PDB file of C-alpha atoms and ligand atoms in Angstrom:
ATOM      1  CA  MET L 108       5.264 -25.757  22.044  1.00  0.00           C
ATOM      2  CA  SER L 109       7.328 -28.903  20.842  1.00  0.00           C
ATOM      3  CA  ASP L 110       6.002 -31.292  18.261  1.00  0.00           C
ATOM      4  CA  ARG L 111       7.165 -34.176  16.293  1.00  0.00           C
ATOM      5  CA  VAL L 112       9.499 -33.303  13.446  1.00  0.00           C
ATOM      6  CA  HIS L 113       7.602 -34.769  10.624  1.00  0.00           C
ATOM      7  CA  LYS L 114       4.574 -32.811  11.666  1.00  0.00           C
ATOM      8  CA  LEU L 115       6.412 -29.611  11.652  1.00  0.00           C
ATOM      9  CA  ILE L 116       7.713 -30.269   8.306  1.00  0.00           C
ATOM     10  CA  ALA L 117       4.316 -31.010   6.875  1.00  0.00           C
ATOM     11  CA  GLN L 118       3.180 -27.691   8.352  1.00  0.00           C
ATOM     12  CA  SER L 119       5.804 -25.846   6.504  1.00  0.00           C
ATOM     13  CA  GLY L 120       3.588 -26.804   3.261  1.00  0.00           C
ATOM     14  CA  ILE L 121       6.613 -28.406   1.531  1.00  0.00           C
ATOM     15  CA  MET L 122       5.529 -32.189   1.698  1.00  0.00           C
ATOM     16  CA  SER L 123       2.958 -34.440   3.564  1.00  0.00           C
ATOM     17  CA  ARG L 124       3.545 -36.162   6.901  1.00  0.00           C
ATOM     18  CA  ARG L 125       4.039 -39.357   5.175  1.00  0.00           C
ATOM     19  CA  GLN L 126       6.788 -38.005   2.979  1.00  0.00           C
ATOM     20  CA  ALA L 127       8.523 -36.231   5.828  1.00  0.00           C
ATOM     21  CA  GLU L 128       8.484 -39.582   7.570  1.00  0.00           C
ATOM     22  CA  VAL L 129      10.202 -41.215   4.785  1.00  0.00           C
ATOM     23  CA  MET L 130      12.769 -38.110   4.678  1.00  0.00           C
ATOM     24  CA  ILE L 131      13.708 -38.808   8.236  1.00  0.00           C
ATOM     25  CA  ALA L 132      14.030 -42.640   7.848  1.00  0.00           C
ATOM     26  CA  GLU L 133      16.296 -41.902   4.654  1.00  0.00           C
ATOM     27  CA  GLY L 134      18.435 -39.668   7.061  1.00  0.00           C
ATOM     28  CA  LYS L 135      17.696 -36.516   4.898  1.00  0.00           C
ATOM     29  CA  VAL L 136      16.587 -34.532   7.802  1.00  0.00           C
ATOM     30  CA  LYS L 137      18.925 -32.502  10.305  1.00  0.00           C
ATOM     31  CA  LEU L 138      17.716 -30.922  13.597  1.00  0.00           C
ATOM     32  CA  ASN L 139      20.177 -27.938  14.520  1.00  0.00           C
ATOM     33  CA  GLY L 140      22.947 -29.375  12.316  1.00  0.00           C
ATOM     34  CA  GLN L 141      22.419 -32.912  13.541  1.00  0.00           C
ATOM     35  CA  THR L 142      20.861 -35.700  11.278  1.00  0.00           C
ATOM     36  CA  ILE L 143      17.993 -37.259  12.867  1.00  0.00           C
ATOM     37  CA  THR L 144      16.549 -40.788  12.061  1.00  0.00           C
ATOM     38  CA  GLU L 145      14.133 -41.193  15.074  1.00  0.00           C
ATOM     39  CA  LEU L 146      10.595 -40.540  13.968  1.00  0.00           C
ATOM     40  CA  GLY L 147       9.608 -39.447  17.507  1.00  0.00           C
ATOM     41  CA  THR L 148      12.089 -36.608  17.726  1.00  0.00           C
ATOM     42  CA  LYS L 149      10.502 -33.349  18.925  1.00  0.00           C
ATOM     43  CA  ALA L 150      11.434 -29.733  18.128  1.00  0.00           C
ATOM     44  CA  THR L 151       9.675 -26.529  17.646  1.00  0.00           C
ATOM     45  CA  PHE L 152      10.086 -23.755  14.713  1.00  0.00           C
ATOM     46  CA  ASP L 153      12.737 -22.091  16.859  1.00  0.00           C
ATOM     47  CA  ASP L 154      14.863 -25.052  15.841  1.00  0.00           C
ATOM     48  CA  VAL L 155      16.567 -24.907  12.648  1.00  0.00           C
ATOM     49  CA  ILE L 156      15.260 -28.060  10.622  1.00  0.00           C
ATOM     50  CA  GLU L 157      16.641 -28.857   7.272  1.00  0.00           C
ATOM     51  CA  VAL L 158      15.063 -31.098   4.957  1.00  0.00           C
ATOM     52  CA  ALA L 159      17.527 -32.230   1.938  1.00  0.00           C
ATOM     53  CA  GLY L 160      19.483 -29.127   2.823  1.00  0.00           C
ATOM     54  CA  GLN L 161      16.516 -26.772   2.714  1.00  0.00           C
ATOM     55  CA  VAL L 162      15.709 -24.914   5.898  1.00  0.00           C
ATOM     56  CA  ILE L 163      12.029 -25.071   6.749  1.00  0.00           C
ATOM     57  CA  GLU L 164       9.695 -22.161   7.867  1.00  0.00           C
ATOM     58  CA  LYS L 165       6.197 -22.092   9.275  1.00  0.00           C
ATOM     59  CA  LYS L 166       3.722 -21.634   6.700  1.00  0.00           C
ATOM     60  CA  GLU L 167       1.704 -18.437   7.455  1.00  0.00           C
ATOM     61  CA  GLU L 168      -2.191 -18.844   7.287  1.00  0.00           C
ATOM     62  CA  PRO L 169      -3.428 -16.471   4.456  1.00  0.00           C
ATOM     63  CA  VAL L 170      -5.071 -13.275   5.455  1.00  0.00           C
ATOM     64  CA  THR L 171      -6.042  -9.855   3.748  1.00  0.00           C
ATOM     65  CA  TYR L 172      -7.364  -7.080   5.445  1.00  0.00           C
ATOM     66  CA  LEU L 173      -9.261  -4.105   4.238  1.00  0.00           C
ATOM     67  CA  PHE L 174      -7.810  -0.960   5.996  1.00  0.00           C
ATOM     68  CA  TYR L 175      -9.170   2.746   6.158  1.00  0.00           C
ATOM     69  CA  LYS L 176      -5.758   4.509   5.481  1.00  0.00           C
ATOM     70  CA  PRO L 177      -5.691   7.985   7.290  1.00  0.00           C
ATOM     71  CA  GLU L 178      -3.603  10.917   5.468  1.00  0.00           C
ATOM     72  CA  GLY L 179      -0.234  11.229   6.659  1.00  0.00           C
ATOM     73  CA  VAL L 180       0.790   7.594   6.456  1.00  0.00           C
ATOM     74  CA  VAL L 181       3.112   5.991   3.769  1.00  0.00           C
ATOM     75  CA  THR L 182       2.140   2.834   2.134  1.00  0.00           C
ATOM     76  CA  THR L 183       5.491   1.383   1.775  1.00  0.00           C
ATOM     77  CA  THR L 184       6.697  -0.977   4.066  1.00  0.00           C
ATOM     78  CA  HIS L 185       9.757   0.740   4.833  1.00  0.00           C
ATOM     79  CA  ASP L 186      10.282   4.748   5.219  1.00  0.00           C
ATOM     80  CA  PRO L 187      13.801   6.180   5.483  1.00  0.00           C
ATOM     81  CA  GLU L 188      12.191   9.131   6.837  1.00  0.00           C
ATOM     82  CA  GLY L 189      10.506   7.261   9.697  1.00  0.00           C
ATOM     83  CA  ARG L 190       7.044   8.173   8.872  1.00  0.00           C
ATOM     84  CA  SER L 191       4.062   6.331  10.140  1.00  0.00           C
ATOM     85  CA  LYS L 192       3.588   3.195   7.815  1.00  0.00           C
ATOM     86  CA  VAL L 193       0.310   1.310   6.983  1.00  0.00           C
ATOM     87  CA  VAL L 194       1.684  -1.911   8.367  1.00  0.00           C
ATOM     88  CA  ASP L 195       2.387  -0.374  11.651  1.00  0.00           C
ATOM     89  CA  TYR L 196      -1.658  -0.160  12.217  1.00  0.00           C
ATOM     90  CA  ILE L 197      -2.299  -3.908  11.804  1.00  0.00           C
ATOM     91  CA  ASP L 198      -1.785  -6.051  14.907  1.00  0.00           C
ATOM     92  CA  ASP L 199      -0.634  -9.012  13.310  1.00  0.00           C
ATOM     93  CA  ALA L 200       2.698 -10.583  13.197  1.00  0.00           C
ATOM     94  CA  ARG L 201       2.529 -12.133   9.642  1.00  0.00           C
ATOM     95  CA  ARG L 202       4.567 -10.483   6.855  1.00  0.00           C
ATOM     96  CA  LEU L 203       1.840  -8.128   5.311  1.00  0.00           C
ATOM     97  CA  TYR L 204       2.198  -5.871   2.420  1.00  0.00           C
ATOM     98  CA  PRO L 205      -0.108  -3.437   0.680  1.00  0.00           C
ATOM     99  CA  ILE L 206      -1.682  -4.274  -2.655  1.00  0.00           C
ATOM    100  CA  GLY L 207      -0.890  -1.103  -4.686  1.00  0.00           C
ATOM    101  CA  ARG L 208      -0.438   2.328  -3.032  1.00  0.00           C
ATOM    102  CA  LEU L 209      -2.133   5.465  -1.944  1.00  0.00           C
ATOM    103  CA  ASP L 210      -0.095   8.586  -1.712  1.00  0.00           C
ATOM    104  CA  TYR L 211       1.023   9.964   1.759  1.00  0.00           C
ATOM    105  CA  ASP L 212      -1.737  12.502   1.756  1.00  0.00           C
ATOM    106  CA  THR L 213      -4.505  10.376   0.370  1.00  0.00           C
ATOM    107  CA  SER L 214      -6.967   8.543   2.859  1.00  0.00           C
ATOM    108  CA  GLY L 215      -9.322   5.670   2.039  1.00  0.00           C
ATOM    109  CA  LEU L 216      -9.664   2.041   1.154  1.00  0.00           C
ATOM    110  CA  LEU L 217      -6.404  -0.364   0.861  1.00  0.00           C
ATOM    111  CA  LEU L 218      -5.808  -3.960   0.881  1.00  0.00           C
ATOM    112  CA  LEU L 219      -2.887  -5.317   2.861  1.00  0.00           C
ATOM    113  CA  THR L 220      -2.062  -9.232   2.378  1.00  0.00           C
ATOM    114  CA  ASN L 221       0.155 -11.940   2.766  1.00  0.00           C
ATOM    115  CA  GLU L 222      -1.227 -13.672  -0.165  1.00  0.00           C
ATOM    116  CA  GLY L 223       0.887 -13.365  -3.239  1.00  0.00           C
ATOM    117  CA  GLU L 224      -1.369 -14.732  -5.771  1.00  0.00           C
ATOM    118  CA  LEU L 225      -4.237 -12.190  -4.739  1.00  0.00           C
ATOM    119  CA  ALA L 226      -1.726  -9.290  -4.818  1.00  0.00           C
ATOM    120  CA  ASN L 227      -0.410 -10.250  -8.350  1.00  0.00           C
ATOM    121  CA  LEU L 228      -3.948 -10.633  -9.755  1.00  0.00           C
ATOM    122  CA  LEU L 229      -5.100  -7.293  -8.489  1.00  0.00           C
ATOM    123  CA  THR L 230      -1.860  -5.527  -9.657  1.00  0.00           C
ATOM    124  CA  GLN L 231      -1.079  -6.786 -13.146  1.00  0.00           C
ATOM    125  CA  PRO L 232      -1.743  -4.000 -15.521  1.00  0.00           C
ATOM    126  CA  LYS L 233      -3.722  -6.487 -17.677  1.00  0.00           C
ATOM    127  CA  ASN L 234      -6.222  -7.110 -14.965  1.00  0.00           C
ATOM    128  CA  GLN L 235      -8.563  -4.114 -14.359  1.00  0.00           C
ATOM    129  CA  ILE L 236     -10.762  -3.613 -11.391  1.00  0.00           C
ATOM    130  CA  PRO L 237     -12.674  -0.395 -11.003  1.00  0.00           C
ATOM    131  CA  LYS L 238     -11.631   2.143  -8.093  1.00  0.00           C
ATOM    132  CA  VAL L 239     -13.667   4.817  -7.083  1.00  0.00           C
ATOM    133  CA  TYR L 240     -12.049   8.044  -5.749  1.00  0.00           C
ATOM    134  CA  GLU L 241     -13.559  11.080  -4.106  1.00  0.00           C
ATOM    135  CA  VAL L 242     -11.476  14.041  -4.970  1.00  0.00           C
ATOM    136  CA  THR L 243     -11.626  17.953  -4.281  1.00  0.00           C
ATOM    137  CA  PHE L 244      -9.339  20.203  -6.217  1.00  0.00           C
ATOM    138  CA  THR L 245      -8.963  23.848  -6.915  1.00  0.00           C
ATOM    139  CA  GLY L 246     -10.601  25.605  -9.912  1.00  0.00           C
ATOM    140  CA  VAL L 247     -13.737  24.799 -11.688  1.00  0.00           C
ATOM    141  CA  LEU L 248     -13.960  21.619 -13.640  1.00  0.00           C
ATOM    142  CA  ARG L 249     -14.852  22.185 -17.245  1.00  0.00           C
ATOM    143  CA  ARG L 250     -17.094  20.033 -19.442  1.00  0.00           C
ATOM    144  CA  LYS L 251     -14.509  19.715 -21.949  1.00  0.00           C
ATOM    145  CA  THR L 252     -11.743  18.367 -19.241  1.00  0.00           C
ATOM    146  CA  SER L 253     -14.268  15.671 -18.091  1.00  0.00           C
ATOM    147  CA  SER L 254     -14.916  14.656 -21.664  1.00  0.00           C
ATOM    148  CA  ILE L 255     -11.136  14.270 -22.097  1.00  0.00           C
ATOM    149  CA  PHE L 256     -10.898  12.136 -18.988  1.00  0.00           C
ATOM    150  CA  GLU L 257     -13.650  10.003 -20.159  1.00  0.00           C
ATOM    151  CA  LYS L 258     -12.287   9.439 -23.572  1.00  0.00           C
ATOM    152  CA  GLY L 259      -8.894   8.545 -22.213  1.00  0.00           C
ATOM    153  CA  MET L 260      -6.393  11.335 -22.035  1.00  0.00           C
ATOM    154  CA  ILE L 261      -2.698  11.303 -22.839  1.00  0.00           C
ATOM    155  CA  LEU L 262      -0.503  11.648 -20.092  1.00  0.00           C
ATOM    156  CA  GLU L 263       3.336  11.427 -20.199  1.00  0.00           C
ATOM    157  CA  LYS L 264       2.949  10.417 -23.728  1.00  0.00           C
ATOM    158  CA  ARG L 265       0.631   7.357 -22.794  1.00  0.00           C
ATOM    159  CA  LYS L 266      -2.979   6.933 -23.459  1.00  0.00           C
ATOM    160  CA  LEU L 267      -4.821   6.355 -20.243  1.00  0.00           C
ATOM    161  CA  GLN L 268      -7.924   3.943 -19.880  1.00  0.00           C
ATOM    162  CA  PRO L 269     -10.976   6.079 -19.802  1.00  0.00           C
ATOM    163  CA  VAL L 270     -11.851   7.680 -16.447  1.00  0.00           C
ATOM    164  CA  GLU L 271     -15.500   7.940 -15.541  1.00  0.00           C
ATOM    165  CA  VAL L 272     -16.506  11.341 -13.909  1.00  0.00           C
ATOM    166  CA  ASN L 273     -19.433  11.365 -11.505  1.00  0.00           C
ATOM    167  CA  PHE L 274     -21.346  13.601  -9.136  1.00  0.00           C
ATOM    168  CA  VAL L 275     -19.502  16.788 -10.116  1.00  0.00           C
ATOM    169  CA  LYS L 276     -20.139  19.589  -7.538  1.00  0.00           C
ATOM    170  CA  VAL L 277     -18.901  22.954  -8.443  1.00  0.00           C
ATOM    171  CA  ASP L 278     -18.254  25.487  -5.735  1.00  0.00           C
ATOM    172  CA  ALA L 279     -17.944  28.490  -7.891  1.00  0.00           C
ATOM    173  CA  LYS L 280     -17.622  31.040  -4.972  1.00  0.00           C
ATOM    174  CA  ALA L 281     -14.762  29.149  -3.316  1.00  0.00           C
ATOM    175  CA  GLU L 282     -13.156  28.187  -6.839  1.00  0.00           C
ATOM    176  CA  LYS L 283     -13.284  24.567  -6.072  1.00  0.00           C
ATOM    177  CA  THR L 284     -14.893  21.241  -7.539  1.00  0.00           C
ATOM    178  CA  SER L 285     -15.589  17.823  -5.925  1.00  0.00           C
ATOM    179  CA  CYS L 286     -16.306  14.723  -8.101  1.00  0.00           C
ATOM    180  CA  GLN L 287     -15.904  11.055  -7.954  1.00  0.00           C
ATOM    181  CA  LEU L 288     -13.451   9.552 -10.345  1.00  0.00           C
ATOM    182  CA  VAL L 289     -13.652   5.836 -11.573  1.00  0.00           C
ATOM    183  CA  LEU L 290     -10.101   4.387 -12.388  1.00  0.00           C
ATOM    184  CA  ARG L 291      -9.377   1.054 -13.798  1.00  0.00           C
ATOM    185  CA  GLU L 292      -5.517   1.525 -13.825  1.00  0.00           C
ATOM    186  CA  GLY L 293      -3.277   2.955 -11.056  1.00  0.00           C
ATOM    187  CA  LYS L 294      -0.344   5.060 -12.304  1.00  0.00           C
ATOM    188  CA  ASN L 295       1.654   6.764  -9.992  1.00  0.00           C
ATOM    189  CA  HIS L 296      -0.039   9.910  -8.590  1.00  0.00           C
ATOM    190  CA  GLN L 297      -2.442   9.526 -11.578  1.00  0.00           C
ATOM    191  CA  ILE L 298      -5.289  11.660 -10.360  1.00  0.00           C
ATOM    192  CA  LYS L 299      -3.074  14.314  -9.194  1.00  0.00           C
ATOM    193  CA  LYS L 300      -1.260  14.296 -12.572  1.00  0.00           C
ATOM    194  CA  MET L 301      -4.500  14.315 -14.636  1.00  0.00           C
ATOM    195  CA  LEU L 302      -5.735  17.207 -12.908  1.00  0.00           C
ATOM    196  CA  ALA L 303      -2.624  19.106 -12.869  1.00  0.00           C
ATOM    197  CA  GLU L 304      -2.554  19.118 -16.704  1.00  0.00           C
ATOM    198  CA  PHE L 305      -5.609  21.303 -16.626  1.00  0.00           C
ATOM    199  CA  GLY L 306      -4.211  23.633 -13.865  1.00  0.00           C
ATOM    200  CA  HIS L 307      -6.011  21.982 -10.917  1.00  0.00           C
ATOM    201  CA  GLU L 308      -4.408  21.161  -7.623  1.00  0.00           C
ATOM    202  CA  VAL L 309      -5.603  18.444  -5.429  1.00  0.00           C
ATOM    203  CA  ILE L 310      -7.082  19.534  -2.210  1.00  0.00           C
ATOM    204  CA  ARG L 311      -8.286  16.231  -0.774  1.00  0.00           C
ATOM    205  CA  LEU L 312      -8.254  12.682  -2.150  1.00  0.00           C
ATOM    206  CA  LYS L 313     -10.049   9.632  -0.813  1.00  0.00           C
ATOM    207  CA  ARG L 314     -10.557   6.051  -2.201  1.00  0.00           C
ATOM    208  CA  LEU L 315     -13.983   5.218  -1.458  1.00  0.00           C
ATOM    209  CA  ARG L 316     -14.103   1.595  -3.385  1.00  0.00           C
ATOM    210  CA  ILE L 317     -12.153  -1.135  -4.709  1.00  0.00           C
ATOM    211  CA  GLY L 318     -14.515  -3.243  -7.082  1.00  0.00           C
ATOM    212  CA  PRO L 319     -17.226  -4.476  -4.567  1.00  0.00           C
ATOM    213  CA  LEU L 320     -15.304  -3.651  -1.311  1.00  0.00           C
ATOM    214  CA  THR L 321     -16.223  -0.350   0.463  1.00  0.00           C
ATOM    215  CA  LEU L 322     -15.256   1.694   3.493  1.00  0.00           C
ATOM    216  CA  ASP L 323     -18.395   0.600   5.280  1.00  0.00           C
ATOM    217  CA  GLY L 324     -18.104   0.090   8.851  1.00  0.00           C
ATOM    218  CA  LEU L 325     -14.556   1.166   8.917  1.00  0.00           C
ATOM    219  CA  GLN L 326     -13.303   4.332  10.731  1.00  0.00           C
ATOM    220  CA  LYS L 327     -10.052   6.006   9.691  1.00  0.00           C
ATOM    221  CA  GLY L 328      -7.098   4.002  10.911  1.00  0.00           C
ATOM    222  CA  THR L 329      -9.213   0.817  11.531  1.00  0.00           C
ATOM    223  CA  TYR L 330      -9.302  -2.462   9.596  1.00  0.00           C
ATOM    224  CA  ARG L 331     -11.062  -5.857   9.215  1.00  0.00           C
ATOM    225  CA  VAL L 332     -10.443  -9.199   7.730  1.00  0.00           C
ATOM    226  CA  LEU L 333     -11.570  -9.794   4.121  1.00  0.00           C
ATOM    227  CA  LYS L 334     -14.371 -12.647   4.357  1.00  0.00           C
ATOM    228  CA  PRO L 335     -13.961 -15.466   1.889  1.00  0.00           C
ATOM    229  CA  PHE L 336     -17.036 -14.561  -0.024  1.00  0.00           C
ATOM    230  CA  GLU L 337     -15.672 -11.133  -0.342  1.00  0.00           C
ATOM    231  CA  LYS L 338     -12.463 -12.450  -1.711  1.00  0.00           C
ATOM    232  CA  LYS L 339     -14.551 -14.480  -4.427  1.00  0.00           C
ATOM    233  CA  GLN L 340     -16.541 -11.191  -5.434  1.00  0.00           C
ATOM    234  CA  LEU L 341     -13.109  -9.240  -5.585  1.00  0.00           C
ATOM    235  CA  ILE L 342     -11.658 -11.877  -7.856  1.00  0.00           C
ATOM    236  CA  ASN L 343     -14.755 -11.995 -10.021  1.00  0.00           C
ATOM    237  CA  ALA L 344     -14.865  -8.283 -10.444  1.00  0.00           C
ATOM    238  CA  VAL L 345     -11.422  -8.432 -12.146  1.00  0.00           C
ATOM    239  CA  GLN L 346     -11.622  -7.771 -15.989  1.00  0.00           C
ATOM    240  CA  THR L 347      -8.708  -9.164 -17.898  1.00  0.00           C
ATOM    241  CA  LYS L 348      -7.930  -6.966 -20.861  1.00  0.00           C
ATOM    242  CA  LYS L 349      -7.312  -8.632 -24.078  1.00  0.00           C
ATOM    243  CA  SER L 350      -3.847  -8.277 -25.438  1.00  0.00           C
ATOM    244  CA  PRO L 351      -3.979  -5.744 -28.603  1.00  0.00           C
ATOM    245  CA  HIS L 352      -1.598  -8.046 -30.354  1.00  0.00           C
ATOM    246  CA  PRO L 353      -2.865 -11.411 -29.859  1.00  0.00           C
ATOM    247  CA  LYS L 354      -0.442 -14.232 -30.900  1.00  0.00           C
ATOM    248  CA  SER L 355      -1.360 -15.933 -34.200  1.00  0.00           C
TER     249      SER L 355
HETATM  250  N1  URA P 626      -3.873   9.003  -7.718  1.00  0.00           N
HETATM  251  C1  URA P 626      -3.214   9.747  -6.922  1.00  0.00           C
HETATM  252  O1  URA P 626      -2.919  10.804  -7.462  1.00  0.00           O
HETATM  253  N2  URA P 626      -2.922   9.499  -5.729  1.00  0.00           N
HETATM  254  C2  URA P 626      -3.499   8.580  -5.136  1.00  0.00           C
HETATM  255  O2  URA P 626      -2.993   8.275  -3.940  1.00  0.00           O
HETATM  256  C3  URA P 626      -4.192   7.701  -5.871  1.00  0.00           C
HETATM  257  C4  URA P 626      -4.602   7.915  -6.877  1.00  0.00           C
END
């Protein structure tokens, strides 16, 4: 639907309607390459509108989704191998991207958003939010191993944040163990690598929780919008780690 150009400019978020009117009156606005000076000129976002040389775009409404990622889906927005992608599941034309990642064969809770600030807040290493995983792996978890996890193990020459180990269930006959792990950081393939250091191979990995958010009410492959109060709770759950070398 067509609308007045100054309204479209305001909708792009770069300035107010009043400021847009002034820009038009001053001859600083072009519609499809032609300078316009009439305030009543109408257009749509399919037209090319330039304000002082800058082409405007429709501002997208911010949205964040909670998605129950199935196994066999990539978290990247582009996959050269043509595998199924998490963004394919969400029926929304906005440019969404995942916050952090889960491996191809990992299932569970994943956030997708077009809100850059939220994504930044949740992915900066200094900001920590507990993430709970349920993992089943080969072999029997030794007490010594879980105590190393809980103290913060060295992996690839770097000390990891402590990882809590809860609800350990050992199936000695089948030689496998299930437990929940609480991570406060997300190194690439972290759980698989931590367990591999002690000779365990991950059989199944699922993320149950990100801070206060859970999979409740979601089936594999389905999603829902993050509610404003949940966004506040999520932001409140972020703990900012102090720098070990504060500036004096
Ligand atoms: N750790 C892993 O190894 N893989 C994941 O997908 C998440 C955490």
